[in-house]
JSON list of C-alpha atoms in Angstrom, two decimals:
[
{"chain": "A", "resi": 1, "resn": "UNK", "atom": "CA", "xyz": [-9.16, -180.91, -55.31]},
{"chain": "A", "resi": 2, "resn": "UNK", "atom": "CA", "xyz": [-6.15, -179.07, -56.24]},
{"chain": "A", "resi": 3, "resn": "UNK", "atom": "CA", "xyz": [-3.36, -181.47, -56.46]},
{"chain": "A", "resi": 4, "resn": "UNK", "atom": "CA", "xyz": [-0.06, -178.96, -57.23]},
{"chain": "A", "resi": 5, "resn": "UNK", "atom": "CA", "xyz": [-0.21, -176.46, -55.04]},
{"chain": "A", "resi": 6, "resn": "UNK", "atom": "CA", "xyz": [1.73, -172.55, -55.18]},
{"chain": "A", "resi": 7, "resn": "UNK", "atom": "CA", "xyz": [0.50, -170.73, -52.59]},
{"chain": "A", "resi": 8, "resn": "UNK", "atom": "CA", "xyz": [1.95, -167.44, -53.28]},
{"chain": "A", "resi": 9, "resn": "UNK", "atom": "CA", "xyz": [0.40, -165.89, -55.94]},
{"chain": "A", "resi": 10, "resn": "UNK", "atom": "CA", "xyz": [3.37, -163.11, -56.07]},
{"chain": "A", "resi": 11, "resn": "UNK", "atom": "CA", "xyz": [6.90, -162.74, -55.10]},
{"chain": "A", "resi": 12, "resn": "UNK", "atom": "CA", "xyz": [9.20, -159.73, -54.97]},
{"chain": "A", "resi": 13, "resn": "UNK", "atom": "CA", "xyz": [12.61, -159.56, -54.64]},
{"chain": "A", "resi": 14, "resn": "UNK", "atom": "CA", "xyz": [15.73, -157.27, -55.35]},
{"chain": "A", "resi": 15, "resn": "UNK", "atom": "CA", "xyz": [18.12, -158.08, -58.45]},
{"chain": "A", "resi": 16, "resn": "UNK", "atom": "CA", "xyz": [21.49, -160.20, -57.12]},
{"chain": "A", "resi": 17, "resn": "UNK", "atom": "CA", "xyz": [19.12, -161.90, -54.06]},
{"chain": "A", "resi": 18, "resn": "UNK", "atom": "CA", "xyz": [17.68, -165.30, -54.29]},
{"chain": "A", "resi": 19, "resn": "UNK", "atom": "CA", "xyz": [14.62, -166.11, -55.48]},
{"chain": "A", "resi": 20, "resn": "UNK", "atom": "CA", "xyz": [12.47, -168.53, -54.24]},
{"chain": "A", "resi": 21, "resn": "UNK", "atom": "CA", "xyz": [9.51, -170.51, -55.31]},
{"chain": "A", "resi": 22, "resn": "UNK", "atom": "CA", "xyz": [7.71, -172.94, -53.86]},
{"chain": "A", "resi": 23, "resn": "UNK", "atom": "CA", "xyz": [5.00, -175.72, -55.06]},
{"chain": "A", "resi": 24, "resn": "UNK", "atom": "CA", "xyz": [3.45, -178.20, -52.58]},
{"chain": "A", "resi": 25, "resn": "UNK", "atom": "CA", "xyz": [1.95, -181.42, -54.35]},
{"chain": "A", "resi": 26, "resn": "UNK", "atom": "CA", "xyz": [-0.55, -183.85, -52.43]},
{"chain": "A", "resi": 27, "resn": "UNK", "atom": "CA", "xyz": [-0.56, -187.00, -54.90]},
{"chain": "A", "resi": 28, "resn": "UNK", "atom": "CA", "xyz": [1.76, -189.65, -54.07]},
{"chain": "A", "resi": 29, "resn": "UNK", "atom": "CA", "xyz": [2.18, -191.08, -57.67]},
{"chain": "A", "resi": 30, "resn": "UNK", "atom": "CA", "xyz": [3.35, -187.81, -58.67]},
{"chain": "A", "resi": 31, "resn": "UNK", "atom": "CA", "xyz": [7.32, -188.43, -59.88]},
{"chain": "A", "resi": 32, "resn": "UNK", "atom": "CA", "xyz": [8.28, -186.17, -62.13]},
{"chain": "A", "resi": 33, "resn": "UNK", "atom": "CA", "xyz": [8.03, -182.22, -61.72]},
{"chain": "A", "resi": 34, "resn": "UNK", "atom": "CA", "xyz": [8.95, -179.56, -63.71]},
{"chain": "A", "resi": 35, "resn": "UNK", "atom": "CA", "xyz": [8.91, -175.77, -63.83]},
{"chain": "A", "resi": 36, "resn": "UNK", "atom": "CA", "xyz": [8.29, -173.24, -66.38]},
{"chain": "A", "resi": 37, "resn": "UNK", "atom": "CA", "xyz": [7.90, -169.79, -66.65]},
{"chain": "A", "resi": 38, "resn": "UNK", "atom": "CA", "xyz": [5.64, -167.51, -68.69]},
{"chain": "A", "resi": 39, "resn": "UNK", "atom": "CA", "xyz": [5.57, -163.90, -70.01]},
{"chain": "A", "resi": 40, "resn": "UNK", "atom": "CA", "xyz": [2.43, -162.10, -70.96]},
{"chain": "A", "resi": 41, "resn": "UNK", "atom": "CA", "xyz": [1.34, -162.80, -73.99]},
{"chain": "A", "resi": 42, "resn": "UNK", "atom": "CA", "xyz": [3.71, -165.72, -74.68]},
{"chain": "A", "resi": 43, "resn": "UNK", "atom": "CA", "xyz": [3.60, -169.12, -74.23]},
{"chain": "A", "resi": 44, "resn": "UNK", "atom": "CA", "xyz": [4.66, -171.55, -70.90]},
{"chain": "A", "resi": 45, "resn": "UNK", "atom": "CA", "xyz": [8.42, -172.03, -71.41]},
{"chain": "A", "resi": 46, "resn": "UNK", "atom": "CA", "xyz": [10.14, -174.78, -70.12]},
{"chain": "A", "resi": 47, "resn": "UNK", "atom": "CA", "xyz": [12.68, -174.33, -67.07]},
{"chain": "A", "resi": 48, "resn": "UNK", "atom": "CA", "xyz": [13.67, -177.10, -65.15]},
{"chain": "A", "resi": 49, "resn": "UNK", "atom": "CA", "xyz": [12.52, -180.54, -64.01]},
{"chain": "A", "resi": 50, "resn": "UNK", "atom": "CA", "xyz": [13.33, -183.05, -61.32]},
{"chain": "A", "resi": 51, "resn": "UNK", "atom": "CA", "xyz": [12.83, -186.91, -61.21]},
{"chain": "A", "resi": 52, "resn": "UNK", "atom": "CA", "xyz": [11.32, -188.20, -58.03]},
{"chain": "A", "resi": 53, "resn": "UNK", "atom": "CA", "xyz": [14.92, -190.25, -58.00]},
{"chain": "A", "resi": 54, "resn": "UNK", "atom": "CA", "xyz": [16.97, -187.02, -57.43]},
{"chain": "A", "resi": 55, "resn": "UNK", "atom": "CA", "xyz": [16.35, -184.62, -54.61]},
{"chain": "A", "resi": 56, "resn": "UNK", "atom": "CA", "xyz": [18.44, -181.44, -56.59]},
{"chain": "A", "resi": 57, "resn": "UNK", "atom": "CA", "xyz": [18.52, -180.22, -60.48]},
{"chain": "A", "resi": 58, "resn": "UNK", "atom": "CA", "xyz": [20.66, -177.55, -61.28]},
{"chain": "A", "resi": 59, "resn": "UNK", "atom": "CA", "xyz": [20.86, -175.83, -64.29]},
{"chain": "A", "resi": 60, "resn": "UNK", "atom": "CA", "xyz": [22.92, -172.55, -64.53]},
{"chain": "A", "resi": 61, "resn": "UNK", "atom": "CA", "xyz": [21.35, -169.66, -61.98]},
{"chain": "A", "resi": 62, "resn": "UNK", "atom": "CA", "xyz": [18.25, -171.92, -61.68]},
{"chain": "A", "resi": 63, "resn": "UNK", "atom": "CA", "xyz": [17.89, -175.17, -59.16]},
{"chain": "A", "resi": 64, "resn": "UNK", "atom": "CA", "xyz": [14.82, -177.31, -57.99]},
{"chain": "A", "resi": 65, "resn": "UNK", "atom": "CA", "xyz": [14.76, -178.65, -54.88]},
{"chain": "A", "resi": 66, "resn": "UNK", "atom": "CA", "xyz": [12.71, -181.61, -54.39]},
{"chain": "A", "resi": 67, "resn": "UNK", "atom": "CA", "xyz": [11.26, -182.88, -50.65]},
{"chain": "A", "resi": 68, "resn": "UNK", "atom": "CA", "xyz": [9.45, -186.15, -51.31]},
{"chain": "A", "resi": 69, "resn": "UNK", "atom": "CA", "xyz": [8.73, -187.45, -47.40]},
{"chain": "A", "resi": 70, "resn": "UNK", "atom": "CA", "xyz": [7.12, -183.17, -47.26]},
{"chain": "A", "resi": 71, "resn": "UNK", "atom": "CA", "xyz": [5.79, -183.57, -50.91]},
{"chain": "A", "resi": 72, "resn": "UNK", "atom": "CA", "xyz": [7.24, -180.21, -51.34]},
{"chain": "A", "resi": 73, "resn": "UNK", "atom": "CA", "xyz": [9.99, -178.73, -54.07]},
{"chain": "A", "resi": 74, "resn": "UNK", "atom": "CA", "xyz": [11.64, -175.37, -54.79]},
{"chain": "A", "resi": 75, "resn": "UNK", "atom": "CA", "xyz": [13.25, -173.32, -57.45]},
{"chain": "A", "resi": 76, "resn": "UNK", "atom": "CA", "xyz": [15.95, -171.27, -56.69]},
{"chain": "A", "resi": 77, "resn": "UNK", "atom": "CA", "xyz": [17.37, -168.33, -59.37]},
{"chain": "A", "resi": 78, "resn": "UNK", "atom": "CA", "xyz": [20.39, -166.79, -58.00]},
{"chain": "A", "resi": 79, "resn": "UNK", "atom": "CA", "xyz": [21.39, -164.04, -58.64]},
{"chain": "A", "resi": 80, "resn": "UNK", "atom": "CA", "xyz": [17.93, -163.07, -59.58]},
{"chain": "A", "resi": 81, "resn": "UNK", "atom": "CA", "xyz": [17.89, -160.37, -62.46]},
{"chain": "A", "resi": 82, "resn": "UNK", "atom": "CA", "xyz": [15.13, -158.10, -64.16]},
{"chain": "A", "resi": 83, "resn": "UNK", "atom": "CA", "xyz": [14.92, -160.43, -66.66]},
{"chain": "A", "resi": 84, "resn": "UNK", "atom": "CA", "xyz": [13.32, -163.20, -64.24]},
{"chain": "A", "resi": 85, "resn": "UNK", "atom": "CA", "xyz": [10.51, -160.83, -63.75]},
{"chain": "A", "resi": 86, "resn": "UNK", "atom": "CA", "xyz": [7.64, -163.43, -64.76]},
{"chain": "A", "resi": 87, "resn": "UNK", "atom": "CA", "xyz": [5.15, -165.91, -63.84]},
{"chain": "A", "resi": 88, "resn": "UNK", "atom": "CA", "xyz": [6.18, -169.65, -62.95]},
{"chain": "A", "resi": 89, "resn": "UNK", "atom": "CA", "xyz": [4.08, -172.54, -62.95]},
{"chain": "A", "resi": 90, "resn": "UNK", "atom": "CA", "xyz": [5.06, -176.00, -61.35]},
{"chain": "A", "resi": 91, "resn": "UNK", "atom": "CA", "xyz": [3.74, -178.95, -62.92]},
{"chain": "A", "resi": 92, "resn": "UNK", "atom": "CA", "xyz": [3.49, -182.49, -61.93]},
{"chain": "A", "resi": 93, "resn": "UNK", "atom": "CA", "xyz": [3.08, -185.97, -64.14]},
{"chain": "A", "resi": 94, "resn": "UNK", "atom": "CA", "xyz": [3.08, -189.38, -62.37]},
{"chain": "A", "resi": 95, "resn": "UNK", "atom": "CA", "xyz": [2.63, -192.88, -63.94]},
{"chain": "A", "resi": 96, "resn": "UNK", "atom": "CA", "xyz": [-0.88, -193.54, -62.04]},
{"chain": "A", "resi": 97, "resn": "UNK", "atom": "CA", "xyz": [-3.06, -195.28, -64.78]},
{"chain": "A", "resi": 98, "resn": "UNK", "atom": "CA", "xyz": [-0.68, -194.69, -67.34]},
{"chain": "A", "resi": 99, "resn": "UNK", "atom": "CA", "xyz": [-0.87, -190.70, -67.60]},
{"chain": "A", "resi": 100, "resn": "UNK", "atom": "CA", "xyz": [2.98, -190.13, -67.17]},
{"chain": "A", "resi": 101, "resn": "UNK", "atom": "CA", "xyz": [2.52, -188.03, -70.18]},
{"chain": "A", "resi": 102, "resn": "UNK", "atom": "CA", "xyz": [-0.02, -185.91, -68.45]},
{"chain": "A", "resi": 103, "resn": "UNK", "atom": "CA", "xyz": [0.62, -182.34, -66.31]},
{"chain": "A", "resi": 104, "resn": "UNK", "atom": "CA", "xyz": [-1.43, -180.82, -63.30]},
{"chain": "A", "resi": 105, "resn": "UNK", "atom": "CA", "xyz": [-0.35, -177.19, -63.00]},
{"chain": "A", "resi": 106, "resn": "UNK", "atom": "CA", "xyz": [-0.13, -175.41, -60.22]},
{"chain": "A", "resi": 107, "resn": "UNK", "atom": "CA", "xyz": [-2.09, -171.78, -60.18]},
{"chain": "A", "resi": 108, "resn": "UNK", "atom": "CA", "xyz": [1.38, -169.80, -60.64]},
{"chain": "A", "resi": 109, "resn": "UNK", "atom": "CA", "xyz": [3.78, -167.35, -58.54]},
{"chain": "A", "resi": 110, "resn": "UNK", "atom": "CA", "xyz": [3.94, -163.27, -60.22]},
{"chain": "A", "resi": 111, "resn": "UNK", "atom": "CA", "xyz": [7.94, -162.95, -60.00]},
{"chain": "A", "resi": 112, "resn": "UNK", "atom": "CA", "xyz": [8.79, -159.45, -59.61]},
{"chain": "A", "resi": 113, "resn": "UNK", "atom": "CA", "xyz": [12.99, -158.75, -59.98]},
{"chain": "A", "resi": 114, "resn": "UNK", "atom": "CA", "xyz": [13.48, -155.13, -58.72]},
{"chain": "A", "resi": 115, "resn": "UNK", "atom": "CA", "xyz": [16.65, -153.35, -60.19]},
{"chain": "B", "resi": 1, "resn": "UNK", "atom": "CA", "xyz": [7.69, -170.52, -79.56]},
{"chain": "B", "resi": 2, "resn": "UNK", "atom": "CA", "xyz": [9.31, -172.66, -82.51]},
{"chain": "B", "resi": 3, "resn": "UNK", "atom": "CA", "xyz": [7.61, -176.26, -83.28]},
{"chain": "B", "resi": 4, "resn": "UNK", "atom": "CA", "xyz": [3.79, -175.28, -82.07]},
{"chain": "B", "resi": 5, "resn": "UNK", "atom": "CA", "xyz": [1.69, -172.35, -84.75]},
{"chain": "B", "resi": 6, "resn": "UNK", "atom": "CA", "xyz": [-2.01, -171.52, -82.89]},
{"chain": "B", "resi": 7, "resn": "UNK", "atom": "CA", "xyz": [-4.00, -169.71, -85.37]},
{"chain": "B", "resi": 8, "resn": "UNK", "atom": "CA", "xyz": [-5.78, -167.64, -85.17]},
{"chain": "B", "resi": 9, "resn": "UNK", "atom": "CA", "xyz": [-3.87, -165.15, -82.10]},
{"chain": "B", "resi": 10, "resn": "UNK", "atom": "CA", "xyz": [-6.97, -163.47, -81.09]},
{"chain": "B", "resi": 11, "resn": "UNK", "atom": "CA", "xyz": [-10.99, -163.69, -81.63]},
{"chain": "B", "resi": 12, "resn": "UNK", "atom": "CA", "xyz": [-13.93, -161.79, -80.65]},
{"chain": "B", "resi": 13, "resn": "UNK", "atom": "CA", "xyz": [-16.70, -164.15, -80.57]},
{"chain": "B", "resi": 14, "resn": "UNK", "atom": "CA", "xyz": [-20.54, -163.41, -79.43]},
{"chain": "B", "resi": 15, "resn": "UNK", "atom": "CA", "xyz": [-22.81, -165.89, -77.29]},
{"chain": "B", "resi": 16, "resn": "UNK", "atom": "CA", "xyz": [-23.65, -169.05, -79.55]},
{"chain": "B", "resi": 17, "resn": "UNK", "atom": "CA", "xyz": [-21.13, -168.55, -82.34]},
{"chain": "B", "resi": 18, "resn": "UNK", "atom": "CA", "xyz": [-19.26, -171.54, -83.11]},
{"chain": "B", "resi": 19, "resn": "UNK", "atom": "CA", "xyz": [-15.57, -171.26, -83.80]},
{"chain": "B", "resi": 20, "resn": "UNK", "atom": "CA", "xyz": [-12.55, -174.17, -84.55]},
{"chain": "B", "resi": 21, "resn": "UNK", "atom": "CA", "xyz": [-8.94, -173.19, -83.01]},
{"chain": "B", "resi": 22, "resn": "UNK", "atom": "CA", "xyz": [-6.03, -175.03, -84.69]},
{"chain": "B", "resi": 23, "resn": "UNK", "atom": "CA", "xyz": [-2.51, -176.01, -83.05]},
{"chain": "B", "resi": 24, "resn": "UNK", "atom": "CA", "xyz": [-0.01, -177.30, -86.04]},
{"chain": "B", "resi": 25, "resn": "UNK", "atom": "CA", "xyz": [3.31, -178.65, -85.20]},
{"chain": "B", "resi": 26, "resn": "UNK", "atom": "CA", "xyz": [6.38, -179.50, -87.04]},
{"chain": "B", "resi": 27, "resn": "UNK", "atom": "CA", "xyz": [8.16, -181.49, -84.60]},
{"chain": "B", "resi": 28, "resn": "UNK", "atom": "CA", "xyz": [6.55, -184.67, -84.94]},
{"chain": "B", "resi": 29, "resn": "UNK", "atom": "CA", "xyz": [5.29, -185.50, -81.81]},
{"chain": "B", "resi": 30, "resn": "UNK", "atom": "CA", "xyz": [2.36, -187.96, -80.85]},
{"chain": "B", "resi": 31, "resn": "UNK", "atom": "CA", "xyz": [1.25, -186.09, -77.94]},
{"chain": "B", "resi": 32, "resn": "UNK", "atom": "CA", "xyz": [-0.85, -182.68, -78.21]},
{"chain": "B", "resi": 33, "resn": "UNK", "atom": "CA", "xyz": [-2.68, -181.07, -75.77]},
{"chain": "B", "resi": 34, "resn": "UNK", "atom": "CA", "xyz": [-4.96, -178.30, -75.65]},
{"chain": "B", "resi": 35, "resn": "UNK", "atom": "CA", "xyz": [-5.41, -175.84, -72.24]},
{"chain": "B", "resi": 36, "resn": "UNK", "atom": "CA", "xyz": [-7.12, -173.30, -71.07]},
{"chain": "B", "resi": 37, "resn": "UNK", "atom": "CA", "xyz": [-5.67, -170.05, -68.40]},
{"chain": "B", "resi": 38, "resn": "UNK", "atom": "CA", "xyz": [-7.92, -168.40, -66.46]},
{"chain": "B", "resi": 39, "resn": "UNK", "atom": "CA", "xyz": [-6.97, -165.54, -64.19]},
{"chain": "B", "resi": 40, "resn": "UNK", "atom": "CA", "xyz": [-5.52, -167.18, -60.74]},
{"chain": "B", "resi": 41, "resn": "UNK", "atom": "CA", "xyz": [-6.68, -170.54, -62.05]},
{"chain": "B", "resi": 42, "resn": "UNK", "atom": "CA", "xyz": [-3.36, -171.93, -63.85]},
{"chain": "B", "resi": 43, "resn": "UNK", "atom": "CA", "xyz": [-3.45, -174.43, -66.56]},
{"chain": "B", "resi": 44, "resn": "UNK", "atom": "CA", "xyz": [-6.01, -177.06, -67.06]},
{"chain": "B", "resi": 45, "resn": "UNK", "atom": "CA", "xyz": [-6.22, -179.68, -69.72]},
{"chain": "B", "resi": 46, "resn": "UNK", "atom": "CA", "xyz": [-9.06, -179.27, -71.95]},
{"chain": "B", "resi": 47, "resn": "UNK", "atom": "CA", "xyz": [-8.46, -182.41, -74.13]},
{"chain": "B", "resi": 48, "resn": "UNK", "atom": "CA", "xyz": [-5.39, -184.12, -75.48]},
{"chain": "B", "resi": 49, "resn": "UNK", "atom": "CA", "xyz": [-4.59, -187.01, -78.05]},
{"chain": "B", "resi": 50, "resn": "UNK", "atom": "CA", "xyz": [-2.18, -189.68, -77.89]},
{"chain": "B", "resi": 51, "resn": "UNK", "atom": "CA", "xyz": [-1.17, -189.92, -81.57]},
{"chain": "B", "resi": 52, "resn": "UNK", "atom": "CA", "xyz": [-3.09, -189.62, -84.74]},
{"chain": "B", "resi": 53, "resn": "UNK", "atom": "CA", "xyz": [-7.07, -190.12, -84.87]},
{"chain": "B", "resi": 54, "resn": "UNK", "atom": "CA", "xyz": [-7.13, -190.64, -81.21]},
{"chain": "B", "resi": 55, "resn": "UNK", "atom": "CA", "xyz": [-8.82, -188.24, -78.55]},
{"chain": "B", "resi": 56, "resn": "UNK", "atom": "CA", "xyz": [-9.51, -188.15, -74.64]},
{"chain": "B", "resi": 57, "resn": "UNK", "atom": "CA", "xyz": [-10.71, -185.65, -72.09]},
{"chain": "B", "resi": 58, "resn": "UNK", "atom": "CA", "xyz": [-9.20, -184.25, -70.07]},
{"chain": "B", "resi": 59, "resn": "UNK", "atom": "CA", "xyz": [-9.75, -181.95, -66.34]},
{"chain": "B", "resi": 60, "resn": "UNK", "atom": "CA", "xyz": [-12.25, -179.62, -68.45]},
{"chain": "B", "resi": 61, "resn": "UNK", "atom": "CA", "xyz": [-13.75, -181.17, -71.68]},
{"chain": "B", "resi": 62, "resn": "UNK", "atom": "CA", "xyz": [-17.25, -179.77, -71.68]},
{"chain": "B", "resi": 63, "resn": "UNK", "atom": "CA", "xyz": [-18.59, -177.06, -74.15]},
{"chain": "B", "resi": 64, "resn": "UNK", "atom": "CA", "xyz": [-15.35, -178.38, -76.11]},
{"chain": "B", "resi": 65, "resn": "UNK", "atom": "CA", "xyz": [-14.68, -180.67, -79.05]},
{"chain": "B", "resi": 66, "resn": "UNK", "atom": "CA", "xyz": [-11.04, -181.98, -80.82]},
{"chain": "B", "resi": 67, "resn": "UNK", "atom": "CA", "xyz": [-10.40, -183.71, -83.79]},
{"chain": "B", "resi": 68, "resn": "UNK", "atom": "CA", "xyz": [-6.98, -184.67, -84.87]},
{"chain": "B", "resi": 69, "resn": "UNK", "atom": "CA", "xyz": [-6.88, -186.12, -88.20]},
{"chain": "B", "resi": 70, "resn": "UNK", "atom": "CA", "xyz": [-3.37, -185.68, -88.99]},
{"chain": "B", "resi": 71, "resn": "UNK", "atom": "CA", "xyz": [-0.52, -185.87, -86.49]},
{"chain": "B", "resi": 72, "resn": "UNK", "atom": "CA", "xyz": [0.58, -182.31, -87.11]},
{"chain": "B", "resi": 73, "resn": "UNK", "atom": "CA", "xyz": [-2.60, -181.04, -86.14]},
{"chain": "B", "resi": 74, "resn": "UNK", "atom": "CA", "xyz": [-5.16, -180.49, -83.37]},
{"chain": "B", "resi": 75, "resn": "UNK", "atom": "CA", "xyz": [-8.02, -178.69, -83.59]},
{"chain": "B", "resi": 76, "resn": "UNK", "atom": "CA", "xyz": [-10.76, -177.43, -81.21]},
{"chain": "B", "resi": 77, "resn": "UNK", "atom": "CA", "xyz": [-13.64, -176.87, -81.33]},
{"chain": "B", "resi": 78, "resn": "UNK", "atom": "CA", "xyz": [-16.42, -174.29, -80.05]},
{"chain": "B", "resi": 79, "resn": "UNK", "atom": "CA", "xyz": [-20.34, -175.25, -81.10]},
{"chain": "B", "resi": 80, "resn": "UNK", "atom": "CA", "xyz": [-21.64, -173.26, -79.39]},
{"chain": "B", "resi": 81, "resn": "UNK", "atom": "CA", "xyz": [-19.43, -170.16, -77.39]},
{"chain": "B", "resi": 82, "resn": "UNK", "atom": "CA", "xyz": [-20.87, -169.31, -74.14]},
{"chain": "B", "resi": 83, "resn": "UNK", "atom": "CA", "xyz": [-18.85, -166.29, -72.31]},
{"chain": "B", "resi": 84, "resn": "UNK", "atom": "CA", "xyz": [-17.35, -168.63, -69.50]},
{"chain": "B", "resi": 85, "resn": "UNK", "atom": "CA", "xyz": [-15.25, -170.01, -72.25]},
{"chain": "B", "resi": 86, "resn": "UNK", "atom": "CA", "xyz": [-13.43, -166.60, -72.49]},
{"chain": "B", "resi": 87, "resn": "UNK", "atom": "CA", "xyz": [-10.30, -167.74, -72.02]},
{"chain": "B", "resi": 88, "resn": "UNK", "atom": "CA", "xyz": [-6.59, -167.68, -73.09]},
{"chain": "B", "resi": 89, "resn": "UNK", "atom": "CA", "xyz": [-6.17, -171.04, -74.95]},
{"chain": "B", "resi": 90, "resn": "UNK", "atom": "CA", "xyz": [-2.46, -172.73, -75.24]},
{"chain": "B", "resi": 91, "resn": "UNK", "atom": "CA", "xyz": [-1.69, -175.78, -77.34]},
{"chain": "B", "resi": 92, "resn": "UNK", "atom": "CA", "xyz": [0.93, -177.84, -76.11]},
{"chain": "B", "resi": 93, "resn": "UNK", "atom": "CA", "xyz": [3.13, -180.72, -77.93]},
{"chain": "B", "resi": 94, "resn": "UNK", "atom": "CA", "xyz": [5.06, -183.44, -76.16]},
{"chain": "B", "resi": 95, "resn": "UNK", "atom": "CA", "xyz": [6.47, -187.16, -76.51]},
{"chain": "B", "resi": 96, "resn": "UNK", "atom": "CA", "xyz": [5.42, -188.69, -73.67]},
{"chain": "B", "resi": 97, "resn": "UNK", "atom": "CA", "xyz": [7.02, -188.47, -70.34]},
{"chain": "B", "resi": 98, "resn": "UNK", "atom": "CA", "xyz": [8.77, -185.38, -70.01]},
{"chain": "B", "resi": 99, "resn": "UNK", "atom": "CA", "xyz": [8.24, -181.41, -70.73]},
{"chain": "B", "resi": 100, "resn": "UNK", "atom": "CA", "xyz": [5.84, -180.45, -72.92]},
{"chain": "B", "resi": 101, "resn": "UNK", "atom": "CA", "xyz": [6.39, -177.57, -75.44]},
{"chain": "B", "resi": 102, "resn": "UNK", "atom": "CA", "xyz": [4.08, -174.63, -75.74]},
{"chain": "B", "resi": 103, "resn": "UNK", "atom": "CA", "xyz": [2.71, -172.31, -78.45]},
{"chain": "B", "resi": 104, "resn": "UNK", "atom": "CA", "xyz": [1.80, -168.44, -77.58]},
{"chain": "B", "resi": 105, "resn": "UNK", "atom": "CA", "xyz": [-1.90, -169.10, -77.21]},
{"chain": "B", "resi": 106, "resn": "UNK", "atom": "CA", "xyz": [-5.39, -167.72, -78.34]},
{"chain": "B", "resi": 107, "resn": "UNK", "atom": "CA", "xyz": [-6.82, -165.12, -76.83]},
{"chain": "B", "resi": 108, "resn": "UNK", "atom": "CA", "xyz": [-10.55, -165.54, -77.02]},
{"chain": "B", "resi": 109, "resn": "UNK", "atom": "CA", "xyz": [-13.58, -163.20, -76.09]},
{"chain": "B", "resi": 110, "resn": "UNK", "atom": "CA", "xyz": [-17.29, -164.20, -75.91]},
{"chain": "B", "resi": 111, "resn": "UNK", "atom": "CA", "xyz": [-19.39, -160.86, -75.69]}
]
């Protein structure tokens, strides 16, 4: 059972517009997220997170949005640029049994930034 | 990606070979982690280890084994490559709660 959720597997948009991601989790113990973004042949890079505490993270052109009654957060990059053009992964950790120090991934959104 | 080496960066393997991957790490962390992507699949935990002599598994253990001897480094192991286990491999580092930091993966083949 797939417990983080990204149900677009690809995104386009035009540089300057907003860009936005979305991640859908289903556990409940889940209260910590994070996002990170990866370019081919690299390694996961870390974005963002968000405590279950907070419902908005902001962090230069990049904010996560966090829903906890819809289980449901967000990244937003504005203005998007070329540069964005990658794939993002949002990850979950919870303290259920002690594995706060444990992520579930989500299968990842293709961000394509048009110039 | 500074703080996590995987060596090696790519290997062609054939059906029954056995292999060892190796994640070193100069920040000092207790947690490492070892992952596997698969096309449309994201990332899933393979094993990880808690500090120093310690191992678990983790979301996709089987055909895999780890040893980590020395806190700087996490190995894993292949006895016996099958080509499902073609895979992109990523070691990861962390310190508990919190974001865990990434090397730039193995590419591995199993003809």
């Amino acid at each position: 059972d797939q417990q983080v959720k990204q149900n677009s597997p690809s995104l386009s948009v035009q540089e300057g517009r907003i860009s936005i991601l979305n991640c859908d989790y289903t556990n409940s113990m889940f209260d910590y997220f994070l996002w990170y973004k990866k370019y081919p042949a690299e390694g996961p890079t870390f974005l963002i997170s968000i405590s279950s505490i907070k419902d908005k993270n902001e962090d230069g052109r990049f904010t996560v949005f966090l829903n906890k009654s819809a289980k449901h957060l967000s990244l937003h990059i504005v203005p998007s640029q070329p540069g964005d053009s990658a794939v993002y992964f949002c990850a979950a950790s919870g303290r259920s049994g002690g594995s706060n120090y444990k992520l579930t991934f989500g299968k990842g959104t293709l961000l394509t930034v048009n110039p | 990606n500074a703080g996590v080496t995987q060596t090696p960066k790519f290997r062609v393997l054939k059906t029954g070979q056995s292999m060892t991957l190796l994640c070193a790490q100069d920040m000092n962390h207790e947690y490492m982690y070892w992952y596997r992507q698969d096309p449309g699949m994201g990332l899933r935990l393979i094993h990880y280890s808690v500090g120093e002599g310690t191992t678990a598994k983790g979301e996709v253990p089987d055909g895999y084994n780890v040893s980590r001897l020395k806190k700087q480094n996490f190995l894993l192991g292949l006895e016996s490559a099958a080509p499902s286990q073609t895979s992109v491999y990523f070691c990861a580092i962390g310190t508990g709660p919190g974001p865990q930091h990434f090397g730039d993966g193995t590419r591995l083949s199993i003809l």
